[in-house]
Backbone as ProteinMPNN parsed JSONL, in Angstrom:
{"seq_chain_A": "XXXXXXXXXXXXXXXXXXXXXXXXXXXXXXXXXXXXXXXXXXXXXXXXXXXXXXXXXXXXXXXXXXXXXXXXXXXXXXXXXXXXXXXX", "coords_chain_A": {"N_chain_A": [[69.191, 171.382, 73.639], [68.82, 175.29, 74.831], [68.435, 176.725, 77.805], [68.154, 179.23, 79.473], [68.424, 181.114, 81.614], [65.11, 183.046, 84.374], [66.233, 184.794, 85.691], [67.988, 186.377, 84.137], [66.815, 188.053, 83.256], [65.688, 187.305, 80.647], [62.788, 187.597, 78.572], [59.086, 186.393, 78.816], [58.183, 184.271, 76.528], [60.597, 184.551, 75.591], [62.258, 182.199, 77.347], [63.259, 179.667, 76.195], [65.879, 177.658, 74.287], [65.021, 176.764, 71.727], [65.633, 175.107, 68.015], [66.447, 175.7, 64.957], [62.976, 176.32, 65.218], [60.673, 179.196, 63.616], [60.002, 182.126, 64.17], [56.711, 184.548, 64.032], [56.452, 188.444, 64.342], [53.677, 191.078, 64.284], [52.891, 194.022, 63.945], [51.27, 194.821, 65.934], [49.618, 197.537, 64.979], [49.315, 197.086, 62.278], [47.733, 195.061, 62.272], [44.454, 193.492, 60.929], [41.716, 195.23, 63.08], [39.01, 193.987, 62.484], [38.908, 191.948, 60.084], [36.845, 190.758, 57.898], [34.409, 190.758, 59.159], [31.802, 190.803, 58.246], [31.199, 188.578, 57.05], [31.555, 186.674, 58.265], [28.427, 186.503, 59.361], [27.315, 185.405, 57.525], [28.653, 182.348, 57.597], [28.211, 182.223, 59.452], [25.253, 181.767, 60.206], [25.124, 179.662, 58.795], [26.133, 177.81, 59.589], [24.619, 178.1, 61.362], [21.937, 176.988, 60.681], [22.689, 174.355, 59.22], [22.44, 172.435, 61.043], [20.414, 172.968, 62.688], [18.354, 170.868, 63.158], [19.542, 169.366, 64.682], [19.465, 169.928, 66.627], [17.218, 171.161, 67.71], [15.702, 169.541, 67.914], [15.594, 167.287, 70.117], [15.512, 169.965, 72.51], [12.795, 170.367, 72.038], [11.97, 168.051, 72.312], [12.459, 167.482, 74.978], [11.029, 169.959, 75.839], [8.501, 169.972, 76.432], [7.782, 167.358, 77.318], [9.023, 167.873, 80.062], [7.092, 170.963, 80.908], [4.219, 168.719, 80.108], [5.538, 167.345, 82.269], [5.113, 168.649, 84.486], [2.567, 169.639, 84.913], [1.093, 167.837, 85.618], [1.79, 166.92, 87.912], [0.379, 169.296, 89.389], [-1.578, 169.303, 89.064], [-2.859, 166.392, 90.726], [-2.137, 167.666, 92.703], [-3.796, 168.426, 93.891], [-6.416, 168.188, 95.62], [-9.636, 166.012, 95.757], [-12.344, 167.867, 94.618], [-14.269, 164.879, 95.312], [-14.244, 163.211, 97.431], [-15.295, 164.928, 100.07], [-17.92, 165.058, 99.551], [-19.785, 163.691, 100.949], [-19.096, 165.421, 103.535], [-19.719, 166.944, 106.566]], "CA_chain_A": [[68.116, 172.878, 73.894], [69.371, 175.818, 75.619], [66.946, 177.066, 78.824], [68.109, 180.357, 80.265], [67.485, 181.05, 82.958], [64.203, 183.785, 84.392], [66.89, 185.547, 86.304], [68.56, 186.807, 83.44], [66.314, 189.544, 82.339], [65.203, 187.601, 79.504], [60.669, 187.524, 78.352], [58.268, 184.962, 78.625], [58.507, 184.092, 74.805], [62.406, 183.548, 75.241], [63.016, 180.853, 78.322], [64.345, 178.043, 76.246], [66.219, 178.321, 72.898], [64.25, 175.556, 70.661], [66.507, 175.186, 67.01], [65.316, 175.376, 64.075], [61.107, 177.047, 64.995], [60.898, 181.152, 62.466], [58.491, 182.877, 65.234], [56.935, 185.705, 63.057], [55.702, 188.447, 64.963], [52.982, 191.479, 63.6], [52.657, 194.621, 63.938], [49.213, 195.789, 66.197], [49.19, 198.621, 64.386], [49.03, 196.038, 60.81], [46.385, 193.697, 61.783], [42.83, 194.091, 61.059], [41.148, 194.604, 63.74], [37.027, 194.147, 62.045], [39.297, 191.479, 58.39], [36.048, 189.36, 57.8], [33.447, 190.13, 60.454], [31.045, 191.052, 57.089], [31.986, 186.981, 56.351], [31.185, 185.303, 59.024], [27.128, 186.363, 58.894], [26.91, 184.513, 56.876], [29.272, 181.259, 58.318], [27.1, 181.703, 61.029], [23.626, 181.164, 59.567], [25.509, 178.382, 57.543], [26.42, 176.358, 60.586], [22.831, 178.079, 62.179], [20.758, 175.8, 59.054], [22.845, 172.991, 58.996], [22.39, 172.033, 63.123], [18.84, 173.291, 63.971], [17.79, 169.792, 62.675], [20.048, 167.798, 65.177], [19.761, 170.978, 68.215], [15.623, 171.513, 68.095], [14.624, 168.476, 68.136], [15.742, 166.919, 71.162], [15.432, 170.506, 73.234], [11.217, 170.745, 72.246], [11.196, 167.27, 73.747], [12.94, 168.438, 76.743], [10.324, 170.994, 76.904], [7.033, 169.065, 76.295], [8.375, 166.447, 78.695], [8.295, 169.386, 81.439], [5.816, 170.942, 80.71], [3.38, 168.079, 80.632], [5.516, 166.565, 83.649], [4.402, 170.894, 85.926], [0.848, 169.762, 84.838], [0.248, 166.597, 85.517], [2.041, 167.104, 89.137], [-0.352, 170.541, 90.171], [-2.829, 168.537, 89.129], [-1.798, 165.962, 91.152], [-1.144, 168.481, 94.529], [-5.549, 169.472, 94.304], [-7.609, 167.796, 96.269], [-9.943, 165.73, 94.597], [-14.214, 167.231, 95.799], [-15.343, 164.631, 95.399], [-13.681, 162.957, 98.177], [-15.545, 165.317, 100.902], [-19.453, 164.957, 99.426], [-21.091, 163.504, 102.247], [-18.613, 165.886, 104.818], [-20.831, 168.166, 107.822]], "C_chain_A": [[68.353, 173.465, 75.074], [67.946, 176.248, 76.169], [68.552, 177.884, 79.14], [67.682, 180.716, 80.862], [66.621, 182.801, 83.149], [65.348, 185.677, 84.335], [67.794, 186.523, 85.395], [67.858, 187.93, 82.808], [65.648, 188.493, 80.931], [62.646, 187.227, 79.788], [60.128, 186.057, 78.644], [58.604, 184.511, 77.897], [60.056, 183.359, 75.184], [63.226, 182.541, 76.656], [63.466, 180.422, 77.738], [63.924, 178.997, 74.31], [65.574, 176.843, 71.597], [65.187, 175.809, 69.325], [65.902, 174.616, 65.848], [63.54, 175.931, 64.066], [61.77, 178.377, 64.92], [59.606, 180.534, 63.29], [58.474, 183.884, 64.045], [55.843, 186.797, 64.006], [54.922, 189.746, 63.724], [53.26, 192.484, 64.425], [51.37, 194.894, 64.624], [48.503, 197.051, 65.089], [48.905, 197.892, 62.81], [48.389, 195.254, 60.838], [45.614, 194.373, 62.131], [42.282, 193.641, 62.046], [39.291, 193.684, 62.96], [37.941, 192.561, 60.43], [38.143, 190.634, 59.104], [34.642, 189.217, 59.068], [32.472, 190.513, 59.795], [30.636, 189.192, 56.472], [31.071, 186.014, 57.316], [29.637, 185.419, 59.803], [26.667, 185.09, 58.239], [27.981, 182.409, 57.337], [28.239, 180.991, 59.555], [25.558, 181.506, 60.917], [24.348, 179.529, 59.029], [25.502, 177.03, 58.802], [24.699, 177.019, 61.268], [21.896, 176.855, 60.98], [21.165, 174.922, 59.022], [22.333, 171.821, 59.868], [21.496, 172.234, 63.71], [18.389, 172.217, 63.704], [18.063, 168.722, 63.671], [19.918, 168.42, 66.73], [17.863, 170.954, 68.262], [15.485, 170.986, 68.099], [13.937, 167.558, 69.903], [15.184, 168.619, 72.156], [14.053, 170.603, 73.159], [10.991, 169.363, 72.433], [10.381, 167.502, 75.121], [11.389, 169.082, 77.2], [9.445, 170.904, 76.839], [7.112, 167.67, 77.497], [7.949, 167.328, 80.442], [7.823, 170.348, 81.591], [4.178, 170.159, 81.312], [4.143, 167.656, 82.27], [4.956, 167.603, 84.348], [3.355, 169.975, 86.105], [0.243, 168.747, 85.237], [1.043, 166.392, 86.868], [0.917, 168.293, 89.657], [-1.356, 169.52, 89.46], [-3.275, 167.372, 89.805], [-2.139, 166.32, 92.514], [-2.582, 169.232, 95.105], [-5.639, 168.602, 95.201], [-8.577, 167.052, 95.649], [-12.191, 165.642, 96.132], [-14.867, 166.091, 95.814], [-15.603, 162.954, 96.385], [-14.586, 163.658, 99.137], [-16.906, 165.579, 100.636], [-20.513, 164.824, 99.891], [-20.226, 164.254, 103.364], [-19.465, 167.102, 105.462], [-20.038, 169.095, 107.849]], "O_chain_A": [[68.273, 172.881, 76.155], [66.848, 176.244, 75.611], [69.678, 177.39, 79.079], [66.454, 180.795, 80.91], [67.052, 183.741, 82.48], [65.368, 186.742, 83.718], [68.325, 187.47, 85.976], [68.348, 188.629, 81.92], [65.033, 189.187, 80.121], [61.805, 186.89, 80.621], [60.684, 184.959, 78.667], [59.682, 183.991, 78.182], [60.477, 182.204, 75.106], [64.423, 182.307, 76.815], [64.623, 180.32, 78.148], [63.169, 179.734, 73.677], [66.249, 176.272, 70.74], [65.683, 176.931, 69.429], [65.205, 173.618, 65.667], [62.915, 175.931, 63.006], [62.747, 178.799, 65.537], [58.837, 179.573, 63.3], [59.412, 184.166, 63.299], [54.742, 186.401, 64.389], [55.264, 189.68, 62.544], [53.78, 192.248, 65.515], [50.395, 195.19, 63.933], [47.378, 197.292, 64.652], [48.01, 198.488, 62.211], [48.16, 194.546, 59.858], [45.545, 195.294, 62.944], [42.124, 192.452, 62.321], [38.853, 192.641, 63.446], [37.002, 192.306, 59.676], [38.17, 190.063, 60.194], [34.118, 188.246, 59.612], [31.636, 190.807, 60.65], [29.855, 188.882, 55.572], [30.284, 185.08, 57.159], [29.435, 184.644, 60.738], [25.897, 184.157, 58.468], [27.326, 181.391, 57.108], [27.764, 180.065, 60.213], [24.89, 181.005, 61.821], [23.748, 178.455, 59.034], [25.069, 175.879, 58.843], [23.79, 176.243, 61.562], [21.296, 175.827, 61.293], [20.326, 174.055, 58.775], [21.954, 170.692, 59.554], [21.34, 171.96, 64.9], [17.279, 172.379, 64.212], [17.452, 167.661, 63.797], [20.144, 167.787, 67.762], [17.471, 170.541, 69.353], [14.324, 171.098, 68.492], [12.868, 167.34, 70.474], [14.095, 168.331, 72.653], [13.633, 170.977, 74.254], [9.825, 169.123, 72.747], [9.33, 167.608, 75.754], [10.757, 168.919, 78.244], [8.924, 171.945, 77.24], [6.287, 167.347, 78.352], [7.116, 167.326, 81.349], [8.119, 170.862, 82.67], [3.385, 170.499, 82.19], [3.459, 167.651, 83.294], [3.999, 167.177, 84.994], [3.13, 169.491, 87.214], [-0.983, 168.644, 85.258], [0.928, 165.182, 87.062], [0.543, 167.91, 90.765], [-1.841, 168.983, 90.456], [-4.433, 167.17, 89.439], [-2.396, 165.484, 93.381], [-2.747, 170.038, 96.021], [-4.541, 168.219, 95.605], [-8.526, 167.437, 94.481], [-13.275, 165.354, 95.625], [-16.011, 166.084, 96.27], [-16.438, 162.056, 96.282], [-15.235, 162.659, 99.449], [-17.374, 166.388, 101.436], [-21.634, 165.294, 99.696], [-20.535, 163.767, 104.451], [-19.795, 168.091, 104.807], [-20.29, 170.103, 108.509]]}, "name": "protein", "num_of_chains": 1, "seq": "XXXXXXXXXXXXXXXXXXXXXXXXXXXXXXXXXXXXXXXXXXXXXXXXXXXXXXXXXXXXXXXXXXXXXXXXXXXXXXXXXXXXXXXX"}
């Protein structure tokens, strides 16, 4: 492997020479920026449908546990009025 020092004006991608490596470059003007953009909606919907039953139940259970725990906590923080019936 032949290594060229960066002080000779080599750019970052040209710092090392590797035999048998083939690279291709495409001009930015030849690229299609939104190629397959509308296909992605279908793929995204498919991925959501395929994983919704794996993701939503744990979140729903966690949310229910959290809300019920918060309700119980606030209920336990209140004073019991029956404890103060005989106070004058």
